[in-house]
Coordinates of N, CA, C and O in Angstrom, one line a residue:
X1 N -11.9 17.9 2.1 CA -10.8 16.7 2.1 C -10.1 16.8 3.5 O -9.7 17.8 3.9
X2 N -10.0 15.6 4.0 CA -9.5 15.4 5.4 C -7.9 15.2 5.2 O -7.4 14.5 4.4
X3 N -7.2 15.8 6.2 CA -5.7 15.8 6.2 C -5.4 14.2 6.4 O -6.0 13.5 7.2
X4 N -4.3 13.8 5.8 CA -3.9 12.4 6.0 C -3.5 12.1 7.6 O -3.0 13.1 8.3
X5 N -3.7 11.0 7.9 CA -3.3 10.5 9.4 C -1.7 10.5 9.3 O -1.2 10.0 8.4
X6 N -1.2 10.9 10.5 CA 0.3 10.9 10.7 C 0.5 9.9 11.7 O 0.0 9.9 12.8
X7 N 1.5 8.9 11.5 CA 1.7 7.9 12.4 C 3.3 7.7 12.4 O 4.0 8.3 11.7
X8 N 3.8 7.0 13.4 CA 5.3 6.7 13.5 C 5.3 5.2 13.9 O 4.4 4.6 14.4
X9 N 6.4 4.5 13.5 CA 6.5 3.1 13.6 C 6.7 2.8 15.2 O 7.2 3.5 16.0
X10 N 6.2 1.7 15.5 CA 6.3 1.1 17.0 C 7.1 -0.2 17.0 O 7.5 -0.6 18.1
X11 N 7.2 -0.7 15.9 CA 8.1 -2.1 15.7 C 9.1 -1.9 14.9 O 9.1 -1.0 13.9
X12 N 10.0 -2.8 14.9 CA 11.1 -2.8 13.9 C 10.4 -3.2 12.6 O 9.4 -3.8 12.6
X13 N 11.1 -2.8 11.4 CA 10.7 -3.4 10.2 C 10.9 -4.9 10.2 O 11.9 -5.4 10.6
X14 N 9.8 -5.6 9.9 CA 10.0 -7.0 10.0 C 9.9 -7.7 8.7 O 10.0 -8.9 8.6
X15 N 9.7 -7.0 7.6 CA 9.8 -7.6 6.2 C 10.0 -6.6 5.2 O 9.5 -5.4 5.3
X16 N 10.8 -6.9 4.2 CA 10.9 -6.1 3.0 C 10.3 -6.8 1.8 O 10.6 -7.9 1.6
X17 N 9.2 -6.3 1.2 CA 8.5 -6.9 0.1 C 9.3 -6.7 -1.1 O 9.9 -5.6 -1.4
X18 N 9.6 -7.8 -1.9 CA 10.4 -7.7 -3.1 C 9.4 -7.5 -4.3 O 9.2 -8.4 -5.1
X19 N 9.0 -6.2 -4.3 CA 8.3 -5.6 -5.5 C 8.9 -4.4 -6.0 O 10.0 -4.1 -5.6
X20 N 8.3 -3.8 -7.0 CA 9.0 -2.6 -7.7 C 9.7 -1.7 -6.8 O 10.7 -1.2 -7.0
X21 N 8.9 -1.3 -5.6 CA 9.6 -0.2 -4.7 C 10.1 -0.6 -3.5 O 10.4 0.1 -2.6
X22 N 10.1 -1.9 -3.2 CA 10.6 -2.6 -2.0 C 9.9 -1.9 -0.7 O 10.7 -1.4 0.1
X23 N 8.6 -1.9 -0.7 CA 8.0 -1.4 0.6 C 8.4 -2.4 1.8 O 8.8 -3.4 1.6
X24 N 8.2 -1.9 2.9 CA 8.3 -2.6 4.2 C 7.2 -2.8 5.1 O 6.3 -1.9 4.9
X25 N 7.2 -3.7 5.9 CA 6.1 -3.8 6.9 C 6.5 -3.5 8.2 O 7.7 -3.9 8.7
X26 N 5.7 -2.8 8.9 CA 6.0 -2.4 10.4 C 4.6 -2.2 11.0 O 3.7 -1.8 10.4
X27 N 4.6 -2.3 12.4 CA 3.6 -1.9 13.2 C 3.7 -0.5 13.5 O 4.8 0.0 14.0
X28 N 2.7 0.4 13.5 CA 2.7 1.8 13.8 C 2.1 2.0 15.1 O 1.5 1.2 15.6
X29 N 2.0 3.3 15.5 CA 1.6 3.6 16.8 C 0.1 3.5 17.0 O -0.4 3.7 18.1
X30 N -0.7 3.1 16.0 CA -2.1 2.8 16.2 C -2.3 1.3 16.3 O -3.4 0.8 16.2
X31 N -1.1 0.6 16.4 CA -1.0 -0.8 16.6 C -1.6 -1.6 15.4 O -2.2 -2.9 15.5
X32 N -1.5 -1.0 14.1 CA -2.0 -1.7 12.9 C -0.7 -2.0 12.0 O 0.3 -1.1 12.1
X33 N -0.7 -2.9 11.3 CA 0.5 -3.2 10.5 C 0.2 -2.5 9.2 O -0.8 -2.6 8.6
X34 N 1.2 -1.8 8.7 CA 1.2 -1.1 7.5 C 2.3 -1.5 6.6 O 3.4 -2.0 6.9
X35 N 1.9 -1.3 5.2 CA 2.9 -1.6 4.2 C 3.4 -0.1 3.9 O 2.7 0.6 3.4
X36 N 4.6 0.2 4.0 CA 5.2 1.4 4.0 C 6.2 1.6 2.7 O 7.1 0.9 2.6
X37 N 5.7 2.5 2.0 CA 6.5 2.8 0.8 C 7.3 4.1 0.9 O 6.9 5.2 1.3
X38 N 8.6 4.0 0.7 CA 9.5 4.9 0.7 C 9.9 5.5 -0.6 O 9.5 4.9 -1.6
X39 N 10.7 6.7 -0.7 CA 11.0 7.3 -2.0 C 12.6 7.1 -2.1 O 13.1 8.0 -2.7
X40 N 13.2 6.1 -1.5 CA 14.6 6.1 -1.4 C 15.3 7.3 -0.9 O 16.4 7.7 -1.3
X41 N 14.5 8.1 -0.1 CA 15.0 9.4 0.4 C 15.2 10.5 -0.5 O 15.7 11.6 -0.2
X42 N 14.7 10.3 -1.8 CA 14.8 11.4 -2.6 C 13.7 12.4 -2.6 O 12.7 12.0 -2.2
X43 N 14.0 13.6 -2.9 CA 13.0 14.6 -2.9 C 13.0 15.3 -4.3 O 14.0 15.4 -5.0
X44 N 11.8 15.7 -4.8 CA 10.6 15.7 -4.3 C 10.0 14.2 -4.3 O 10.4 13.4 -5.2
X45 N 9.0 14.0 -3.5 CA 8.3 12.7 -3.5 C 7.1 12.6 -4.4 O 6.0 12.2 -3.9
X46 N 7.4 12.8 -5.7 CA 6.2 12.8 -6.5 C 5.4 11.6 -6.6 O 4.2 11.5 -6.6
X47 N 6.1 10.5 -6.6 CA 5.4 9.0 -6.6 C 4.6 8.8 -5.4 O 3.6 8.5 -5.5
X48 N 5.1 9.3 -4.1 CA 4.4 9.1 -3.0 C 3.2 10.1 -2.9 O 2.1 9.7 -2.4
X49 N 3.5 11.2 -3.4 CA 2.4 12.2 -3.5 C 1.2 11.8 -4.3 O 0.1 11.9 -4.0
X50 N 1.6 11.2 -5.5 CA 0.6 10.5 -6.3 C -0.2 9.5 -5.7 O -1.5 9.2 -5.8
X51 N 0.4 8.6 -4.8 CA -0.2 7.6 -4.0 C -1.2 8.2 -3.1 O -2.4 7.7 -3.1
X52 N -1.0 9.3 -2.4 CA -1.9 10.0 -1.5 C -3.0 10.5 -2.4 O -4.2 10.4 -1.9
X53 N -2.7 11.2 -3.4 CA -3.8 11.8 -4.3 C -4.8 10.7 -4.7 O -6.0 10.8 -4.8
X54 N -4.1 9.6 -5.2 CA -4.9 8.4 -5.7 C -5.9 8.0 -4.7 O -7.0 7.7 -4.9
X55 N -5.4 7.8 -3.4 CA -6.3 7.4 -2.3 C -7.5 8.3 -2.1 O -8.5 7.9 -1.8
X56 N -7.1 9.6 -2.2 CA -8.3 10.6 -1.9 C -9.2 10.5 -3.1 O -10.4 10.5 -2.8
X57 N -8.8 10.3 -4.3 CA -9.8 10.2 -5.3 C -10.5 8.9 -5.2 O -11.8 9.0 -5.4
X58 N -10.1 7.8 -4.9 CA -10.7 6.6 -4.7 C -11.7 6.7 -3.6 O -12.9 6.2 -3.7
X59 N -11.5 7.4 -2.5 CA -12.4 7.6 -1.5 C -13.5 8.5 -1.9 O -14.7 8.3 -1.7
X60 N -13.2 9.5 -2.6 CA -14.2 10.5 -3.2 C -15.2 9.8 -4.1 O -16.3 10.0 -4.0
X61 N -14.7 8.9 -4.8 CA -15.5 8.0 -5.7 C -16.2 6.7 -5.1 O -16.6 5.8 -5.8
X62 N -15.9 6.6 -3.7 CA -16.5 5.4 -3.0 C -16.0 4.1 -3.5 O -16.7 3.1 -3.6
X63 N -14.7 4.1 -3.9 CA -14.1 2.9 -4.2 C -13.3 2.5 -3.0 O -12.4 3.1 -2.4
X64 N -13.6 1.2 -2.5 CA -12.9 0.8 -1.2 C -11.5 0.6 -1.3 O -11.0 0.0 -2.3
X65 N -10.7 1.1 -0.4 CA -9.2 1.0 -0.4 C -8.8 0.8 1.1 O -9.5 1.2 2.1
X66 N -7.6 0.4 1.2 CA -7.1 0.3 2.7 C -6.8 1.7 3.2 O -6.7 2.7 2.5
X67 N -7.0 1.8 4.5 CA -6.6 3.0 5.3 C -5.2 3.4 5.0 O -4.3 2.6 4.9
X68 N -4.9 4.7 4.6 CA -3.7 5.3 4.3 C -3.2 6.2 5.3 O -4.0 6.8 6.1
X69 N -1.9 6.3 5.4 CA -1.3 7.4 6.4 C 0.0 7.8 6.0 O 0.7 7.1 5.0
X70 N 0.5 8.8 6.5 CA 2.0 9.2 6.3 C 2.7 8.7 7.6 O 2.1 8.9 8.6
X71 N 3.8 8.1 7.4 CA 4.4 7.5 8.6 C 6.0 7.9 8.6 O 6.7 8.0 7.6
X72 N 6.3 8.2 9.9 CA 7.7 8.6 10.1 C 8.3 7.2 10.7 O 7.8 6.7 11.7
X73 N 9.3 6.7 10.0 CA 10.0 5.5 10.4 C 11.1 5.8 11.3 O 12.0 6.5 10.9
X74 N 11.0 5.3 12.5 CA 11.9 5.6 13.6 C 13.3 4.9 13.1 O 13.2 3.7 12.7
X75 N 14.5 5.6 13.3 CA 15.8 5.0 12.8 C 16.1 3.7 13.5 O 16.5 2.7 12.9
X76 N 15.7 3.6 14.8 CA 16.0 2.3 15.6 C 15.2 1.1 15.1 O 15.5 0.0 15.4
X77 N 14.0 1.5 14.3 CA 13.3 0.3 13.8 C 13.8 -0.2 12.5 O 13.4 -1.1 12.0
X78 N 14.8 0.5 12.0 CA 15.3 0.1 10.6 C 16.5 -0.8 10.7 O 16.7 -1.7 9.8
X79 N 17.3 -0.8 11.7 CA 18.6 -1.4 11.8 C 18.8 -2.9 11.5 O 19.7 -3.4 11.0
X80 N 17.7 -3.5 11.8 CA 17.7 -5.0 11.7 C 17.5 -5.4 10.2 O 17.6 -6.5 9.9
X81 N 17.0 -4.6 9.4 CA 16.6 -5.0 8.0 C 17.4 -4.2 6.9 O 17.0 -3.9 5.9
X82 N 18.7 -3.7 7.4 CA 19.4 -3.0 6.4 C 19.9 -3.9 5.3 O 20.5 -5.0 5.5
X83 N 19.6 -3.5 4.1 CA 20.0 -4.2 2.8 C 20.1 -3.2 1.7 O 19.9 -2.0 1.9
X84 N 20.3 -3.7 0.4 CA 20.3 -2.8 -0.6 C 18.9 -2.1 -0.9 O 18.8 -1.1 -1.5
X85 N 17.8 -2.7 -0.3 CA 16.5 -2.3 -0.6 C 16.0 -1.5 0.6 O 14.9 -1.0 0.6
X86 N 16.7 -1.4 1.7 CA 16.2 -0.9 2.9 C 17.4 -0.2 3.7 O 18.1 -0.9 4.5
X87 N 17.6 1.2 3.4 CA 18.7 1.8 4.0 C 18.1 2.9 4.8 O 17.0 3.5 4.6
X88 N 18.7 3.3 6.0 CA 18.1 4.4 6.9 C 18.0 5.7 6.1 O 17.0 6.4 6.4
X89 N 18.7 6.0 5.1 CA 18.6 7.2 4.4 C 17.2 7.3 3.7 O 16.6 8.3 3.4
X90 N 16.7 6.0 3.3 CA 15.4 6.0 2.6 C 14.3 6.6 3.5 O 13.2 6.9 3.0
X91 N 14.4 6.5 4.8 CA 13.3 6.9 5.7 C 13.5 8.2 6.5 O 12.9 8.5 7.4
X92 N 14.4 9.1 6.0 CA 14.7 10.3 6.7 C 13.5 11.4 6.4 O 13.4 12.3 7.1
X93 N 12.7 11.0 5.4 CA 11.5 11.8 5.1 C 10.3 10.8 5.3 O 10.3 9.7 5.2
X94 N 9.2 11.6 5.7 CA 7.9 10.7 5.9 C 7.6 9.8 4.6 O 7.9 10.2 3.4
X95 N 6.9 8.7 4.9 CA 6.6 7.7 3.9 C 5.2 7.5 3.6 O 4.4 7.7 4.7
X96 N 4.7 6.9 2.7 CA 3.3 6.7 2.4 C 3.1 5.3 2.8 O 3.8 4.5 2.5
X97 N 1.9 5.1 3.6 CA 1.7 3.7 4.0 C 0.1 3.4 3.9 O -0.7 4.3 3.9
X98 N -0.1 2.2 3.6 CA -1.5 1.7 3.6 C -1.6 0.4 4.5 O -0.7 -0.3 4.8
X99 N -2.8 0.4 5.0 CA -3.1 -0.7 6.0 C -2.8 -2.1 5.3 O -3.2 -2.3 4.1
X100 N -2.1 -3.0 5.9 CA -1.6 -4.3 5.2 C -2.7 -5.3 5.5 O -3.1 -5.6 6.7
X101 N -3.0 -6.0 4.4 CA -4.0 -7.1 4.5 C -3.2 -8.3 4.2 O -2.9 -8.7 3.1
X102 N -3.0 -9.1 5.3 CA -2.1 -10.2 5.2 C -2.7 -11.3 4.2 O -1.8 -11.9 3.5
X103 N -3.8 -11.5 4.0 CA -4.3 -12.4 3.0 C -4.7 -11.9 1.7 O -5.5 -12.5 0.9
X104 N -4.2 -10.6 1.4 CA -4.6 -10.1 0.1 C -4.0 -10.9 -1.1 O -2.8 -11.5 -0.8
X105 N -4.5 -10.9 -2.1 CA -4.0 -11.6 -3.2 C -4.2 -10.9 -4.6 O -5.3 -10.3 -4.6
X106 N -3.5 -11.0 -5.6 CA -3.6 -10.3 -6.8 C -5.0 -11.0 -7.5 O -5.2 -12.2 -7.3
X107 N -5.8 -10.2 -8.0 CA -7.1 -10.4 -8.5 C -7.1 -11.6 -9.5 O -7.9 -12.5 -9.4
X108 N -6.1 -11.5 -10.5 CA -6.0 -12.7 -11.3 C -5.8 -14.0 -10.7 O -6.3 -15.1 -11.1
X109 N -4.9 -13.9 -9.7 CA -4.7 -15.3 -9.0 C -5.9 -15.7 -8.2 O -6.2 -16.9 -8.1
X110 N -6.5 -14.7 -7.6 CA -7.9 -15.0 -6.9 C -8.9 -15.7 -7.9 O -9.5 -16.8 -7.5
X111 N -9.0 -15.1 -9.1 CA -10.1 -15.6 -10.0 C -9.7 -17.0 -10.5 O -10.5 -17.8 -10.7
X112 N -8.3 -17.3 -10.6 CA -7.9 -18.6 -11.1 C -8.2 -19.7 -10.0 O -8.3 -20.9 -10.4
X113 N -8.4 -19.3 -8.7 CA -8.6 -20.3 -7.7 C -10.0 -20.5 -7.2 O -10.3 -21.1 -6.2
X114 N -11.0 -19.9 -7.9 CA -12.4 -20.1 -7.5 C -13.1 -20.6 -8.7 O -12.9 -20.4 -9.9
X115 N -14.2 -21.4 -8.4 CA -15.0 -21.8 -9.3 C -15.9 -20.8 -10.0 O -16.2 -19.7 -9.4
X116 N -16.3 -21.0 -11.2 CA -17.1 -20.0 -12.0 C -18.4 -19.6 -11.3 O -18.8 -18.4 -11.2
X117 N -19.1 -20.6 -10.6 CA -20.3 -20.2 -9.8 C -20.0 -19.4 -8.6 O -20.9 -18.6 -8.3
X118 N -18.8 -19.5 -8.1 CA -18.5 -18.5 -7.0 C -18.3 -17.1 -7.4 O -18.6 -16.2 -6.8
X119 N -17.9 -16.9 -8.7 CA -17.7 -15.6 -9.2 C -18.9 -14.7 -9.3 O -18.9 -13.5 -9.1
X120 N -20.1 -15.4 -9.4 CA -21.4 -14.7 -9.5 C -21.8 -14.2 -8.1 O -22.7 -13.4 -8.1
X121 N -21.1 -14.5 -7.1 CA -21.5 -14.0 -5.8 C -21.0 -12.7 -5.3 O -21.3 -12.4 -4.2
X122 N -20.1 -12.2 -6.2 CA -19.5 -10.9 -5.8 C -20.6 -9.9 -5.6 O -21.6 -9.7 -6.5
X123 N -20.7 -9.2 -4.5 CA -21.6 -8.1 -4.3 C -21.5 -6.8 -5.1 O -22.4 -6.3 -5.7
X124 N -20.1 -6.4 -5.1 CA -20.0 -5.1 -5.7 C -19.1 -5.3 -7.0 O -17.9 -4.9 -7.0
X125 N -19.6 -5.9 -8.0 CA -18.9 -6.1 -9.2 C -18.3 -4.9 -9.9 O -17.3 -4.8 -10.5
X126 N -19.1 -3.8 -9.7 CA -18.7 -2.6 -10.3 C -17.4 -2.0 -9.6 O -16.7 -1.3 -10.4
X127 N -17.2 -2.3 -8.5 CA -15.9 -1.9 -7.8 C -14.7 -2.5 -8.5 O -13.7 -1.6 -8.8
X128 N -14.8 -3.6 -9.0 CA -13.6 -4.1 -9.9 C -13.4 -3.4 -11.1 O -12.3 -3.1 -11.4
X129 N -14.5 -3.0 -11.8 CA -14.4 -2.2 -13.0 C -13.8 -0.9 -12.6 O -13.0 -0.2 -13.3
X130 N -14.3 -0.2 -11.6 CA -13.9 1.1 -11.2 C -12.5 1.1 -10.9 O -11.7 2.1 -11.4
X131 N -11.9 0.0 -10.2 CA -10.5 0.1 -9.8 C -9.7 -0.1 -11.1 O -8.7 0.4 -11.2
X132 N -10.2 -1.0 -12.0 CA -9.4 -1.2 -13.3 C -9.3 0.1 -14.0 O -8.3 0.4 -14.5
X133 N -10.5 0.7 -14.3 CA -10.5 2.0 -15.0 C -9.7 3.0 -14.3 O -8.8 3.7 -15.0
X134 N -9.7 3.1 -13.0 CA -8.8 4.0 -12.2 C -7.3 3.8 -12.5 O -6.6 4.6 -12.7
X135 N -7.0 2.4 -12.3 CA -5.6 2.1 -12.7 C -5.1 2.4 -14.0 O -4.0 2.9 -14.1
X136 N -6.0 2.4 -15.0 CA -5.6 2.7 -16.3 C -5.4 4.2 -16.5 O -4.5 4.7 -17.0
X137 N -6.4 4.9 -15.8 CA -6.2 6.4 -15.8 C -5.0 6.9 -15.0 O -4.4 7.8 -15.5
X138 N -4.7 6.3 -14.0 CA -3.4 6.7 -13.2 C -2.2 6.0 -13.7 O -1.1 6.2 -13.2
X139 N -2.2 5.1 -14.8 CA -1.2 4.3 -15.3 C -0.4 3.5 -14.2 O 0.7 3.4 -14.0
X140 N -1.3 3.0 -13.2 CA -0.8 2.1 -12.2 C -0.9 0.7 -12.7 O -1.8 0.0 -12.8
X141 N 0.3 0.3 -13.2 CA 0.4 -1.1 -13.7 C 1.0 -2.1 -12.7 O 1.3 -3.2 -13.1
X142 N 1.1 -1.7 -11.4 CA 1.8 -2.7 -10.5 C 0.8 -2.9 -9.3 O 1.2 -3.2 -8.2
X143 N -0.6 -3.2 -9.6 CA -1.4 -3.4 -8.4 C -1.2 -4.9 -8.0 O -1.5 -5.8 -8.9
X144 N -0.6 -5.2 -6.9 CA -0.5 -6.5 -6.5 C -0.8 -6.4 -4.9 O -1.0 -5.4 -4.4
X145 N -0.8 -7.5 -4.1 CA -1.1 -7.4 -2.7 C -0.1 -6.6 -2.0 O -0.4 -6.1 -1.0
X146 N 1.1 -6.4 -2.4 CA 2.1 -5.6 -1.9 C 2.1 -4.2 -2.3 O 2.9 -3.4 -1.8
X147 N 1.3 -3.8 -3.3 CA 1.3 -2.5 -3.8 C -0.1 -2.1 -3.7 O -1.1 -2.7 -4.3
X148 N -0.5 -0.9 -3.0 CA -1.8 -0.6 -2.7 C -2.6 -0.2 -4.1 O -2.0 0.3 -4.9

């Protein structure tokens, strides 16, 4: 198993997503935009550790997922987005991040917006089943475009 990639932010946080954990968007030092999940500064980071382990399992089972990393959010990149959901104390410890796909959409919404004949064109239909079973196994009930 390969160690996770370590990054730090290169841009200010430019968006706070209004989902369960209020992840933030920022560009990191590899010049890729990441959706960064914090643990509200609490230790231990069990939920973030579970995210990292989940990513490893998905890769081990050849289920496609976004690139993940551990990110150190620089203090000066937080100041413009301070709110109840984004406090500097939340980022004093490294955060879990996944590469952000701007045009990602929840699968149910995606299916509602395509014709039946288009659904037959999926190449890896089994991937959807694997992801669904994996989410059930991990009790991940919040898979949305903002949650990896």
